PDB file of C-alpha atoms in Angstrom:
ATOM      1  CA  UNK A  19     -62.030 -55.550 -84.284  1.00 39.00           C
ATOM      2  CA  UNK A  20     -63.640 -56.671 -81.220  1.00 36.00           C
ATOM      3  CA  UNK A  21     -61.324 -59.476 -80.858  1.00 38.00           C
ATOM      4  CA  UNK A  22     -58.260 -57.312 -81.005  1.00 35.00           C
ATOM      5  CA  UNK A  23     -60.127 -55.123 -78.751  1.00 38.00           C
ATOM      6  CA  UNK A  24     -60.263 -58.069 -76.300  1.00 34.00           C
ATOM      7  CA  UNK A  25     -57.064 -59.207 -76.712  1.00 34.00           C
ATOM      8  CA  UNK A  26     -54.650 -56.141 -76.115  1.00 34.00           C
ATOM      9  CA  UNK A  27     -56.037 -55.595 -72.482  1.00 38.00           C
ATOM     10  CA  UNK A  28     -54.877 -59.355 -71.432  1.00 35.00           C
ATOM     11  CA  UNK A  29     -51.550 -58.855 -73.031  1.00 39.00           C
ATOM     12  CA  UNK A  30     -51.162 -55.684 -70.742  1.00 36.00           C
ATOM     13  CA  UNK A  31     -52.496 -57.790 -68.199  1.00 39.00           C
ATOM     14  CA  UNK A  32     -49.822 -60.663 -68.582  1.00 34.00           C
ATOM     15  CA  UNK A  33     -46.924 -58.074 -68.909  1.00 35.00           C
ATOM     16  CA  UNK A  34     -48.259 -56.169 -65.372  1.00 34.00           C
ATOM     17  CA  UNK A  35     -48.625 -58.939 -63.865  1.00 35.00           C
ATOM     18  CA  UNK A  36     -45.656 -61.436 -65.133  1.00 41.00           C
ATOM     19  CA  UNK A  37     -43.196 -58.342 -64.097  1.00 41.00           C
ATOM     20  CA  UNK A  38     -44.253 -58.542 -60.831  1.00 44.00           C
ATOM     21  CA  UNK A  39     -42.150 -60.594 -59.427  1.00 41.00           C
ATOM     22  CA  UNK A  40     -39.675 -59.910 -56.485  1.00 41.00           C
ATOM     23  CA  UNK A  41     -36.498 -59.112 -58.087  1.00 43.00           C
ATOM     24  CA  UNK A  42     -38.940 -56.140 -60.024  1.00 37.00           C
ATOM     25  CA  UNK A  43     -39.936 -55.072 -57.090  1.00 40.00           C
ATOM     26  CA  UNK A  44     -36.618 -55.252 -54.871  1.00 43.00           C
ATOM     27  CA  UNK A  45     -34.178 -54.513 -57.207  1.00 39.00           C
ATOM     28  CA  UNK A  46     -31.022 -54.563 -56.110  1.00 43.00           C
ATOM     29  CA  UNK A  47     -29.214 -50.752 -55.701  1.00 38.00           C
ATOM     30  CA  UNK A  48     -25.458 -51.409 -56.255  1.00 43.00           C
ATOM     31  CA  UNK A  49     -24.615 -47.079 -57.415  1.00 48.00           C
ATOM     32  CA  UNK A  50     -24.961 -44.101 -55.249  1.00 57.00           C
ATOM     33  CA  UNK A  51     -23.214 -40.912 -56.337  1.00 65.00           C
ATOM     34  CA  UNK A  52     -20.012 -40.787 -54.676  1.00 71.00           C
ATOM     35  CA  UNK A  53     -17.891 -37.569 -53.058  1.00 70.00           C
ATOM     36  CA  UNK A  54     -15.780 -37.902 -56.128  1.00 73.00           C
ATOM     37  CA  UNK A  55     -18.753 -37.711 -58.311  1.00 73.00           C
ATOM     38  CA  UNK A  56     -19.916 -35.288 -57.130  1.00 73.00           C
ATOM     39  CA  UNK A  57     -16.844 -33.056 -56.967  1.00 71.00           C
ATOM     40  CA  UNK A  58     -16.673 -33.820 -60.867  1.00 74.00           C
ATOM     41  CA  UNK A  59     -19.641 -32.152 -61.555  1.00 72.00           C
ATOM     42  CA  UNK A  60     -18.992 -29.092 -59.628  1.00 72.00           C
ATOM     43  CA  UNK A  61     -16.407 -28.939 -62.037  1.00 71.00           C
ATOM     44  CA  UNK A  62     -17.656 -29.878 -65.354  1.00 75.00           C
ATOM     45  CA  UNK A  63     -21.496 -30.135 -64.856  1.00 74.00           C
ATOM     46  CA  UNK A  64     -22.675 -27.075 -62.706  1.00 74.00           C
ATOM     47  CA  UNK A  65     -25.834 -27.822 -64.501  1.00 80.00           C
ATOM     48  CA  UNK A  66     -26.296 -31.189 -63.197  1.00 80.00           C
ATOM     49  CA  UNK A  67     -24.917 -30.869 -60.016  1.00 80.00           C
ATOM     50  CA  UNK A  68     -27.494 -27.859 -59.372  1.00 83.00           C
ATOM     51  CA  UNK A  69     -30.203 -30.016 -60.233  1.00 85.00           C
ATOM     52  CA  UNK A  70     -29.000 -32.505 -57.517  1.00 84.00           C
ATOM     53  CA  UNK A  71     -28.906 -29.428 -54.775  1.00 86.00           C
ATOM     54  CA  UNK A  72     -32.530 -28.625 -56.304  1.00 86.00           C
ATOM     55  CA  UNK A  73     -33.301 -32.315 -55.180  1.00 84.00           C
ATOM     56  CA  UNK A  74     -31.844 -32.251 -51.758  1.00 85.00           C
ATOM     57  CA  UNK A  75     -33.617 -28.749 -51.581  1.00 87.00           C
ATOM     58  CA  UNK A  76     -36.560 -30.073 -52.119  1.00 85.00           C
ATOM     59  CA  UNK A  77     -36.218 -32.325 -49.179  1.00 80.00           C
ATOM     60  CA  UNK A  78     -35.415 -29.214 -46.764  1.00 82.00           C
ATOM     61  CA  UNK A  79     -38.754 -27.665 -47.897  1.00 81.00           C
ATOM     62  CA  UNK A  80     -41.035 -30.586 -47.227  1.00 78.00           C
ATOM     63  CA  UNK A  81     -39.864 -30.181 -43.462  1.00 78.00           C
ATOM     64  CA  UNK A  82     -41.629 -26.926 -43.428  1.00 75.00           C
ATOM     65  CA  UNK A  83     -44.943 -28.568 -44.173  1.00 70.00           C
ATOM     66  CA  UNK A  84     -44.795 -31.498 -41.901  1.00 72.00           C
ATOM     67  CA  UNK A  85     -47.577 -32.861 -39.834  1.00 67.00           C
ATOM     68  CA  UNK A  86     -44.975 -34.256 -37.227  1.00 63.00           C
ATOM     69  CA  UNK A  87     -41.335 -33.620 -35.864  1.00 67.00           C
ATOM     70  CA  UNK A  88     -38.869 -35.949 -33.765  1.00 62.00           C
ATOM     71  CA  UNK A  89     -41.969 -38.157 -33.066  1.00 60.00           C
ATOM     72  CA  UNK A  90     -44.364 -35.216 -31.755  1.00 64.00           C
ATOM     73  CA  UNK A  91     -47.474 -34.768 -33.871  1.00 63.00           C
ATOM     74  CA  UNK A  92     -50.368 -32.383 -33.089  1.00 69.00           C
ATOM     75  CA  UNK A  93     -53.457 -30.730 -35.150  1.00 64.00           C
ATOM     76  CA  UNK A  94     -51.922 -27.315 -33.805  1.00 65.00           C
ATOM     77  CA  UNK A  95     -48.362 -28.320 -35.700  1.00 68.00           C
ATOM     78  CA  UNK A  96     -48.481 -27.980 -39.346  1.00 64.00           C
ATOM     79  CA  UNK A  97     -44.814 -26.844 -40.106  1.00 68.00           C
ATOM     80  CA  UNK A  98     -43.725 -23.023 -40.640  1.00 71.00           C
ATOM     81  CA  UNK A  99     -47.224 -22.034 -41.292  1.00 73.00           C
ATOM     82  CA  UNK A 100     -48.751 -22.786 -37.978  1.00 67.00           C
ATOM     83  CA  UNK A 101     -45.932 -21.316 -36.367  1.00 70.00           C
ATOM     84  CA  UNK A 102     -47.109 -17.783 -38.226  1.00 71.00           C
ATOM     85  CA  UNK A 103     -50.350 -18.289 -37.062  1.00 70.00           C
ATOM     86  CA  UNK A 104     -49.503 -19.168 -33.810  1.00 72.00           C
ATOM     87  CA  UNK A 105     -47.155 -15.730 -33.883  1.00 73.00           C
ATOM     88  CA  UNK A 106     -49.962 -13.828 -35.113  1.00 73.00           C
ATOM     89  CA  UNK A 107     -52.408 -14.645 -32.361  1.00 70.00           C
ATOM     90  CA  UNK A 108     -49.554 -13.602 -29.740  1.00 73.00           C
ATOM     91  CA  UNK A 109     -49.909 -10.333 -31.222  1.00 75.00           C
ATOM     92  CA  UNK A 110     -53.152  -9.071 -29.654  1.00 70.00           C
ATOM     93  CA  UNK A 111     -54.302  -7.191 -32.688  1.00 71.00           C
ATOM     94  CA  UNK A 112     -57.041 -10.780 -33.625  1.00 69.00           C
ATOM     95  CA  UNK A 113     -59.810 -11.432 -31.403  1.00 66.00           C
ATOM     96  CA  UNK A 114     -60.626 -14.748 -30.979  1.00 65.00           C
ATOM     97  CA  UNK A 115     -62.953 -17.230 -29.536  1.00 65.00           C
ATOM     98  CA  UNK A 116     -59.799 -19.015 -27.980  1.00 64.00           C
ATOM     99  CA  UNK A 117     -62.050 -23.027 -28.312  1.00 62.00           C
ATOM    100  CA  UNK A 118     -59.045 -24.078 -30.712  1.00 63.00           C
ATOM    101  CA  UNK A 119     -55.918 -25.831 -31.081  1.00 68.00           C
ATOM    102  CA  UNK A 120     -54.087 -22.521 -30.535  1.00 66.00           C
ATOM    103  CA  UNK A 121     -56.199 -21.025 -28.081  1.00 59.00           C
ATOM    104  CA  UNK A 122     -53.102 -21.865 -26.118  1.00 60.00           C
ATOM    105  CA  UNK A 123     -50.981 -19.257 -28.316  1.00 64.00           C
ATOM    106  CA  UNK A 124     -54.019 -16.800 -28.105  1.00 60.00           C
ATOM    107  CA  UNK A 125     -53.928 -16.268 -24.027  1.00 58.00           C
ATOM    108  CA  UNK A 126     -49.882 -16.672 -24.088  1.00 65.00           C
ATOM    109  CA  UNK A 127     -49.678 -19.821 -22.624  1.00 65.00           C
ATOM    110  CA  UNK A 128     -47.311 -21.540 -25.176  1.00 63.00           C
ATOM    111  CA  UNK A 129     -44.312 -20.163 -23.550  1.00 67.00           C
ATOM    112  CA  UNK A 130     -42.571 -22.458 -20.881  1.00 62.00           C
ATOM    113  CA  UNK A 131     -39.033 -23.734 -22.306  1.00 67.00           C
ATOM    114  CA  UNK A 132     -40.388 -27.410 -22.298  1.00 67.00           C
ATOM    115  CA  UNK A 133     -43.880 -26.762 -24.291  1.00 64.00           C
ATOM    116  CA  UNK A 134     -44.618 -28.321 -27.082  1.00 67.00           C
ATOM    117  CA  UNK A 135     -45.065 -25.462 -29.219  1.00 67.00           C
ATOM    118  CA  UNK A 136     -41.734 -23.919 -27.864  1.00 69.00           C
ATOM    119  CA  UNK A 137     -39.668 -27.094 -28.456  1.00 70.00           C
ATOM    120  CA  UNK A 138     -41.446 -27.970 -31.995  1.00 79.00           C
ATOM    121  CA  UNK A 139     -40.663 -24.196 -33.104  1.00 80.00           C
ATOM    122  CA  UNK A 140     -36.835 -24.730 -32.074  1.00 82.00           C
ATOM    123  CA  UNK A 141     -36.994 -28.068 -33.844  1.00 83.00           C
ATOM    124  CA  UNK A 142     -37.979 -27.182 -37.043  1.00 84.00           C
ATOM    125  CA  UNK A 143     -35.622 -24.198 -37.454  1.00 88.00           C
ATOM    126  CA  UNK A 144     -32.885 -25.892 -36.496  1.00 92.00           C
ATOM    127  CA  UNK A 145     -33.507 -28.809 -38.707  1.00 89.00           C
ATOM    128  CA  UNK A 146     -33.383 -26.057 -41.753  1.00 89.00           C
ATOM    129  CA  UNK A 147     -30.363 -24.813 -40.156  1.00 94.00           C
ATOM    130  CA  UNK A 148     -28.657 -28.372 -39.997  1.00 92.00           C
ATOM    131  CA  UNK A 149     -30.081 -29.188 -43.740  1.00 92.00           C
ATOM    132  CA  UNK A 150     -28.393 -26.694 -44.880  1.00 94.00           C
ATOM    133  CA  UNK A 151     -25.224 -26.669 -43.554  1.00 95.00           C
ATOM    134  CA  UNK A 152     -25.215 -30.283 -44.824  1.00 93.00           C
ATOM    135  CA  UNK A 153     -25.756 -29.202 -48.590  1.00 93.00           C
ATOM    136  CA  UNK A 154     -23.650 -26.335 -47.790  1.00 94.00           C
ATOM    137  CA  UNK A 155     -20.725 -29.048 -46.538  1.00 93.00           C
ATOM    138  CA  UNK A 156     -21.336 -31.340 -49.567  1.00 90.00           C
ATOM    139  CA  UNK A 157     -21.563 -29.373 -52.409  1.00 90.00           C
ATOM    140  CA  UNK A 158     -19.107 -25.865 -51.805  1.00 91.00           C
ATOM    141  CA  UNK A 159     -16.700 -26.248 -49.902  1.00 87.00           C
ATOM    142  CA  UNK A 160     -15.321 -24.279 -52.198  1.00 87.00           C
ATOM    143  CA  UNK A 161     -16.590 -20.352 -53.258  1.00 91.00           C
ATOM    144  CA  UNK A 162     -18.755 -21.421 -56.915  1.00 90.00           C
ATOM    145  CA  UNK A 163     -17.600 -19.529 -59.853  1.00 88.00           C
ATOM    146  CA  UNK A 164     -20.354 -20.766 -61.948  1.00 89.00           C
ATOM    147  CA  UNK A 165     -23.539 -18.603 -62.536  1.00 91.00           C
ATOM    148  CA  UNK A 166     -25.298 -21.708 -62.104  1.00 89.00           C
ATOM    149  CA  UNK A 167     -23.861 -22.958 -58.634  1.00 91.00           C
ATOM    150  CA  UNK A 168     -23.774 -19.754 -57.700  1.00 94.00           C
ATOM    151  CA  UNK A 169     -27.626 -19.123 -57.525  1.00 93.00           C
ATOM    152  CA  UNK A 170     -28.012 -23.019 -56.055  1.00 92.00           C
ATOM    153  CA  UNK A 171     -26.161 -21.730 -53.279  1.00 95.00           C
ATOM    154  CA  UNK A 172     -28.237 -18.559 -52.481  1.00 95.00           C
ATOM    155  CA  UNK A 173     -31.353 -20.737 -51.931  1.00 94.00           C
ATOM    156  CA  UNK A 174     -29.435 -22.687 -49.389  1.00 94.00           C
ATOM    157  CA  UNK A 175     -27.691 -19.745 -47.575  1.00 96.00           C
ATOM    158  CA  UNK A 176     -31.329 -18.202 -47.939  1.00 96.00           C
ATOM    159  CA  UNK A 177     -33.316 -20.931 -46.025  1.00 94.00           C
ATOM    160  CA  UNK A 178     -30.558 -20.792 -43.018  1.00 96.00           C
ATOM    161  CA  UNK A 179     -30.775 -17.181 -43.221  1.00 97.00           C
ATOM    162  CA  UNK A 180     -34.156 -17.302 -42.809  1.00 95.00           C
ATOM    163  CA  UNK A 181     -34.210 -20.186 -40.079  1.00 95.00           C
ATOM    164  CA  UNK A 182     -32.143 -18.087 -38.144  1.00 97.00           C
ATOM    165  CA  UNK A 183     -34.266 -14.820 -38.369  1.00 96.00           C
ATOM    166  CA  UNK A 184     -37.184 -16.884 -36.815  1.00 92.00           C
ATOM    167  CA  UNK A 185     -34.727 -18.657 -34.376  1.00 95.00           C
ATOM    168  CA  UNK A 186     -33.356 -15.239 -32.822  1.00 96.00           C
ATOM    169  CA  UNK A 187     -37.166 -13.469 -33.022  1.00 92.00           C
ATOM    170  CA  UNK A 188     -38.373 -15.880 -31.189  1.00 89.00           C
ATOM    171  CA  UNK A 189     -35.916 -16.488 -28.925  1.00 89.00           C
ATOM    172  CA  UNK A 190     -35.262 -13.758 -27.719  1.00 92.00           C
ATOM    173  CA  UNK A 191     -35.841  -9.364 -27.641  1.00 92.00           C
ATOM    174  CA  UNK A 192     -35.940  -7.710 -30.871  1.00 92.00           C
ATOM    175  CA  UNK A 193     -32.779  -6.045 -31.950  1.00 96.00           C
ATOM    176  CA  UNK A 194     -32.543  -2.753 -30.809  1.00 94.00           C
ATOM    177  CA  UNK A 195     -31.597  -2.428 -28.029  1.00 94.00           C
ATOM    178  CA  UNK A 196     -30.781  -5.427 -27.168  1.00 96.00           C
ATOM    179  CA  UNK A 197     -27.633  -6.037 -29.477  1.00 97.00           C
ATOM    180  CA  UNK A 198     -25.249  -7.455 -26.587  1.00 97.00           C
ATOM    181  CA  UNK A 199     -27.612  -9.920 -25.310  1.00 97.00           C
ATOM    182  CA  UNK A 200     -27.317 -13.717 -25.566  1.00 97.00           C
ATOM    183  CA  UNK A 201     -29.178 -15.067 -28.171  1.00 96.00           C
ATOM    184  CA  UNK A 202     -29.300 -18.758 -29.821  1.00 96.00           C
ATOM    185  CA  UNK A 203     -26.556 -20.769 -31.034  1.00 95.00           C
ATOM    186  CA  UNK A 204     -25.109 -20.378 -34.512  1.00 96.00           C
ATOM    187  CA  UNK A 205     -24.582 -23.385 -36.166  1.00 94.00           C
ATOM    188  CA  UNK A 206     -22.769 -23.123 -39.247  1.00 94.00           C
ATOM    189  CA  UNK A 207     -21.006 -26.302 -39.981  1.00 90.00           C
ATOM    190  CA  UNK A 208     -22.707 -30.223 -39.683  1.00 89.00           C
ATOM    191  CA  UNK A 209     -19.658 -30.637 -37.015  1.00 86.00           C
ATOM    192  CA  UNK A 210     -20.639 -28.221 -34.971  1.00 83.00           C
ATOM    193  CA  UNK A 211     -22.131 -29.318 -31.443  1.00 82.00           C
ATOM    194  CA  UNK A 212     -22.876 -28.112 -28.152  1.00 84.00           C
ATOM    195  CA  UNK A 213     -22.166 -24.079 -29.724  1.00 89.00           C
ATOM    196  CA  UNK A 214     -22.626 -21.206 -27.000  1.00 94.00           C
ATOM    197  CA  UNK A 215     -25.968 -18.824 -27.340  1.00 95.00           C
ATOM    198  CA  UNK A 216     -24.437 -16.083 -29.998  1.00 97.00           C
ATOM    199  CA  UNK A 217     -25.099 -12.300 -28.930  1.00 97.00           C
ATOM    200  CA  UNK A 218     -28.060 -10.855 -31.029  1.00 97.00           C
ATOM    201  CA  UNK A 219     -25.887  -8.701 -33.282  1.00 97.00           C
ATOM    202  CA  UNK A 220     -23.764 -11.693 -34.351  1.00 98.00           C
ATOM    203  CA  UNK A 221     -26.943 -13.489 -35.095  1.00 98.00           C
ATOM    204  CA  UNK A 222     -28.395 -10.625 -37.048  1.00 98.00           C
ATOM    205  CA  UNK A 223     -24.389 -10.484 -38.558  1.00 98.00           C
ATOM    206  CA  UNK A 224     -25.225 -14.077 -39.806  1.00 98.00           C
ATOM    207  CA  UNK A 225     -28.752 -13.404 -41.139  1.00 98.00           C
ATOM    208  CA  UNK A 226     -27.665 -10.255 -42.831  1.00 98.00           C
ATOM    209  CA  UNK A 227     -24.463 -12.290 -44.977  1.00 97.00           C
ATOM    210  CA  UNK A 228     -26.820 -15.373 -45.463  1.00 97.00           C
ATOM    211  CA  UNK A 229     -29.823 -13.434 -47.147  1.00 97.00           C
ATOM    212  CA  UNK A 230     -27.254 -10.678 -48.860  1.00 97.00           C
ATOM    213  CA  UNK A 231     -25.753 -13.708 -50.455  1.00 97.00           C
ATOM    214  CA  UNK A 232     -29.067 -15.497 -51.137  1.00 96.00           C
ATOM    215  CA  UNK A 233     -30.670 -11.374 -52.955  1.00 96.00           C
ATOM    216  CA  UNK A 234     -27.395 -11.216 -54.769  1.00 95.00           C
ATOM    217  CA  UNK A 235     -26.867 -13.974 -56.369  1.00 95.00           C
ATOM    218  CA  UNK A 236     -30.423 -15.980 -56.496  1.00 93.00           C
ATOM    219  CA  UNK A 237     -32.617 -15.602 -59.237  1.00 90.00           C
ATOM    220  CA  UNK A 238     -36.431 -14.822 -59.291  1.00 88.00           C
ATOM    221  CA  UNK A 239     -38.052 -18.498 -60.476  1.00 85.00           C
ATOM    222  CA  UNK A 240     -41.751 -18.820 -60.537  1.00 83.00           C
ATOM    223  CA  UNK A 241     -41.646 -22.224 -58.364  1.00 80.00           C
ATOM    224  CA  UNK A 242     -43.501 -20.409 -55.233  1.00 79.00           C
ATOM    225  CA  UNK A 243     -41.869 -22.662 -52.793  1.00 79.00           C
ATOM    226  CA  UNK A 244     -38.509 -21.836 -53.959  1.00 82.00           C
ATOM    227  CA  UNK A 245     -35.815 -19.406 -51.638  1.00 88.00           C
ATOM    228  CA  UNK A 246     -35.524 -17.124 -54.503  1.00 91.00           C
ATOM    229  CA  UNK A 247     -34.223 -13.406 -55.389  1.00 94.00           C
ATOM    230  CA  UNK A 248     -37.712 -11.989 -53.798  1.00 94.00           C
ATOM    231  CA  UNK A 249     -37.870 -14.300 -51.147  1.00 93.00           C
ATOM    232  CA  UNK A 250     -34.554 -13.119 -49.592  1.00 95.00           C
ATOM    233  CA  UNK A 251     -35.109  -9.826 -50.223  1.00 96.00           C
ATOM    234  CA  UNK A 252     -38.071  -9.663 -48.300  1.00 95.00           C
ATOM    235  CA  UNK A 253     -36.450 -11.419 -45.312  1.00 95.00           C
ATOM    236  CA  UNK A 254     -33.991  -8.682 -45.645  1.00 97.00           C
ATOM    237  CA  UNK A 255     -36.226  -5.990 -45.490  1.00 97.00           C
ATOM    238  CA  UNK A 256     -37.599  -7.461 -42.142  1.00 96.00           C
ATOM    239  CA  UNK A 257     -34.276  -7.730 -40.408  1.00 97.00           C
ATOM    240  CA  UNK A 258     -32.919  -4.526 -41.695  1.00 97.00           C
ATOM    241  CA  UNK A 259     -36.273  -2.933 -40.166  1.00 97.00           C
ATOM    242  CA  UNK A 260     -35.138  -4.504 -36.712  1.00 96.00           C
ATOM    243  CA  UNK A 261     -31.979  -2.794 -36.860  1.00 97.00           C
ATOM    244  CA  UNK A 262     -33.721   0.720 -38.147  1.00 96.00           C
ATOM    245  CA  UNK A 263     -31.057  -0.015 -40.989  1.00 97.00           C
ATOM    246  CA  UNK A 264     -34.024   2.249 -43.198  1.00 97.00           C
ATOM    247  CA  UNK A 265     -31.992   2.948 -46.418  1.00 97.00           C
ATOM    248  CA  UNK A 266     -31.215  -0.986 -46.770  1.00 97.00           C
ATOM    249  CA  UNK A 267     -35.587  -1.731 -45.861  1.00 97.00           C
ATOM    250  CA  UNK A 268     -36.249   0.258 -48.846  1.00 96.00           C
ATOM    251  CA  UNK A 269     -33.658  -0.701 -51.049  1.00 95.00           C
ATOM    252  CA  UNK A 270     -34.646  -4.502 -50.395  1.00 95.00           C
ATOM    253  CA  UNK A 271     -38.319  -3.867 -50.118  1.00 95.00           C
ATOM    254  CA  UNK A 272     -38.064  -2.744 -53.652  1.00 93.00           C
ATOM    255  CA  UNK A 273     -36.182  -5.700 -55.258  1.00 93.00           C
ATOM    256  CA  UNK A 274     -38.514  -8.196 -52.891  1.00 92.00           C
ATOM    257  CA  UNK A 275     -41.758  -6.296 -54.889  1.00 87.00           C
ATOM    258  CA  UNK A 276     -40.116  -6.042 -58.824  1.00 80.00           C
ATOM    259  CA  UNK A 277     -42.119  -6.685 -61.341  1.00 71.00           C
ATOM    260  CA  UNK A 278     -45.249  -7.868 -59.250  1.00 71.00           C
ATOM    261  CA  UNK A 279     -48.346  -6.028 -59.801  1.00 65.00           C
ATOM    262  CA  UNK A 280     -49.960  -4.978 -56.208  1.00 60.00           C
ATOM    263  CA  UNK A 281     -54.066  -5.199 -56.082  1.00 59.00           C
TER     264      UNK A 281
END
C-alpha cells in the first residue's frame, strides 16, 4: 500500500507537469460565435442564446463594482455603491466627522463639471448605458417572442433604465417642475454619438418604457445581483414618485415587495 501510495502522486506530478508545455498553455482560438450564429439561436435556441446574454450581463454588472474607470482609480470610487454613499452624505440628514475619502461629498465640494467624482459618476452610467445598447444591438433587433428572450431582455432594458434614472437625478432638478428643462443625452443605439441633452420628461419617457418593459416581462430570480422583476419595480416606484404619478408608486411598490417578508 505504501508504495502505491507513493506512486500515484508522481504520476499526477508527470501528467501536471508534462502538459505544461506552450501549445497547453497558448492554445490556439480558431471559433468565435459568429452574427449568423447567433441569429440561429434566437431562432431555435432561446435557451442558449439567453444564457449567452446572461454572460455578457454578467460583464455589465462587474462595472458597477469596479475599483477604477477610464484609467482613474481612487479609495473614494468603488462603483455604484460609493456613488450612494457619496449621494447620501449630500443629503444633510448624516453627521459626519468629514476626515474621509468623501468628506469632499459631505461639505458639497464634489460638484465642479471636471471633478473626479462628477466625471467618474457620468462614466460609469454611461458605460451601463452603452453596454446595453450593445447587447440590445446584438441580440434583438428584432421584438423576442420567446418567454425566454423575452425576460433576457428586461434585465438589459432594466440596467439602462436604471443608468438613466441616476444619469438625469444627478444631472440635473428633480422632475416636477422642471419637465421642459435640458437634461442628459439619450443614447439608445451603439451608433449614436455626439446626441443633444434630452428634456427631463423625455428622459423620464425613456426610464419609464425601459423599467415597464424590464417589471413586465422579467422574472423574480434569487441571483441578488441580477436586474430582475423586483429590481425594476422598485426603480419604478422611485421615478413614478418624482412625477407624483402616486397610483403607479403603489402599484409598483407592491410588486417590488411580493413575497418578501419585512423585519
Amino acid at each position: 500500500m505504501k508504495k502505491i501510495k507513493l506512486f500515484l502522486p508522481l504520476c499526477v506530478s508527470f501528467l501536471i507537469f508534462g502538459s505544461c508545455s506552450k501549445d497547453f498553455l497558448e492554445p490556439e482560438v480558431d471559433q468565435y460565435i459568429t452574427d449568423d450564429r447567433i441569429e440561429e439561436l434566437l431562432k431555435t435556441d432561446p435557451n442558449a442564446a439567453a444564457k449567452l446574454i446572461d454572460a455578457s450581463l454578467r460583464g455589465v454588472y462587474s462595472t458597477l463594482i469596479e475599483w477604477s474607470l477610464n484609467g482613474n482609480s481612487s479609495h473614494d470610487f468603488f462603483g455604484m455603491k460609493s456613488i450612494d454613499l457619496a449621494t447620501d452624505l449630500t443629503g444633510e440628514d448624516m453627521v459626519q466627522d468629514v476626515h474621509h475619502h468623501f468628506g469632499f461629498d459631505y461639505n458639497l465640494d464634489n460638484r465642479e463639471a471636471g471633478y473626479r467624482r462628477t466625471s467618474l459618476m457620468w462614466a460609469l452610467y454611461y458605460k451601463m448605458v452603452s453596454s446595453s445598447n450593445i447587447i440590445l444591438d446584438t441580440y434583438f433587433k428584432e421584438e423576442p417572442t420567446s418567454e425566454a428572450l423575452k425576460a433576457s431582455k428586461a434585465k438589459v432594458v432594466g440596467l439602462r433604465g436604471i443608468a438613466y434614472y441616476y444619469l438625469i437625478n444627478l444631472y440635473q432638478q428633480t422632475y416636477k417642475g422642471n419637465e421642459e428643462a435640458l437634461g442628459v443625452p439619450l443614447v439608445l443605439s451603439p451608433l449614436d454619438e455626439n446626441m443633444p441633452r434630452a428634456k427631463v420628461k423625455e428622459v423620464y419617457a425613456q426610464i419609464i418604457e425601459d423599467l415597464v418593459y424590464s417589471a413586465d416581462n422579467g422574472l423574480i430570480t434569487s441571483d441578488k445581483t441580477d436586474v430582475d422583476k423586483r429590481v425594476a419595480a422598485a426603480y419604478l416606484a422611485k421615478a413614478y414618485a418624482a412625477m407624483e404619478d402616486w397610483p403607479n408608486v403603489e402599484k409598483y411598490a407592491k410588486i417590488a415587495y411580493d413575497g418578501i417578508t419585512l423585519r
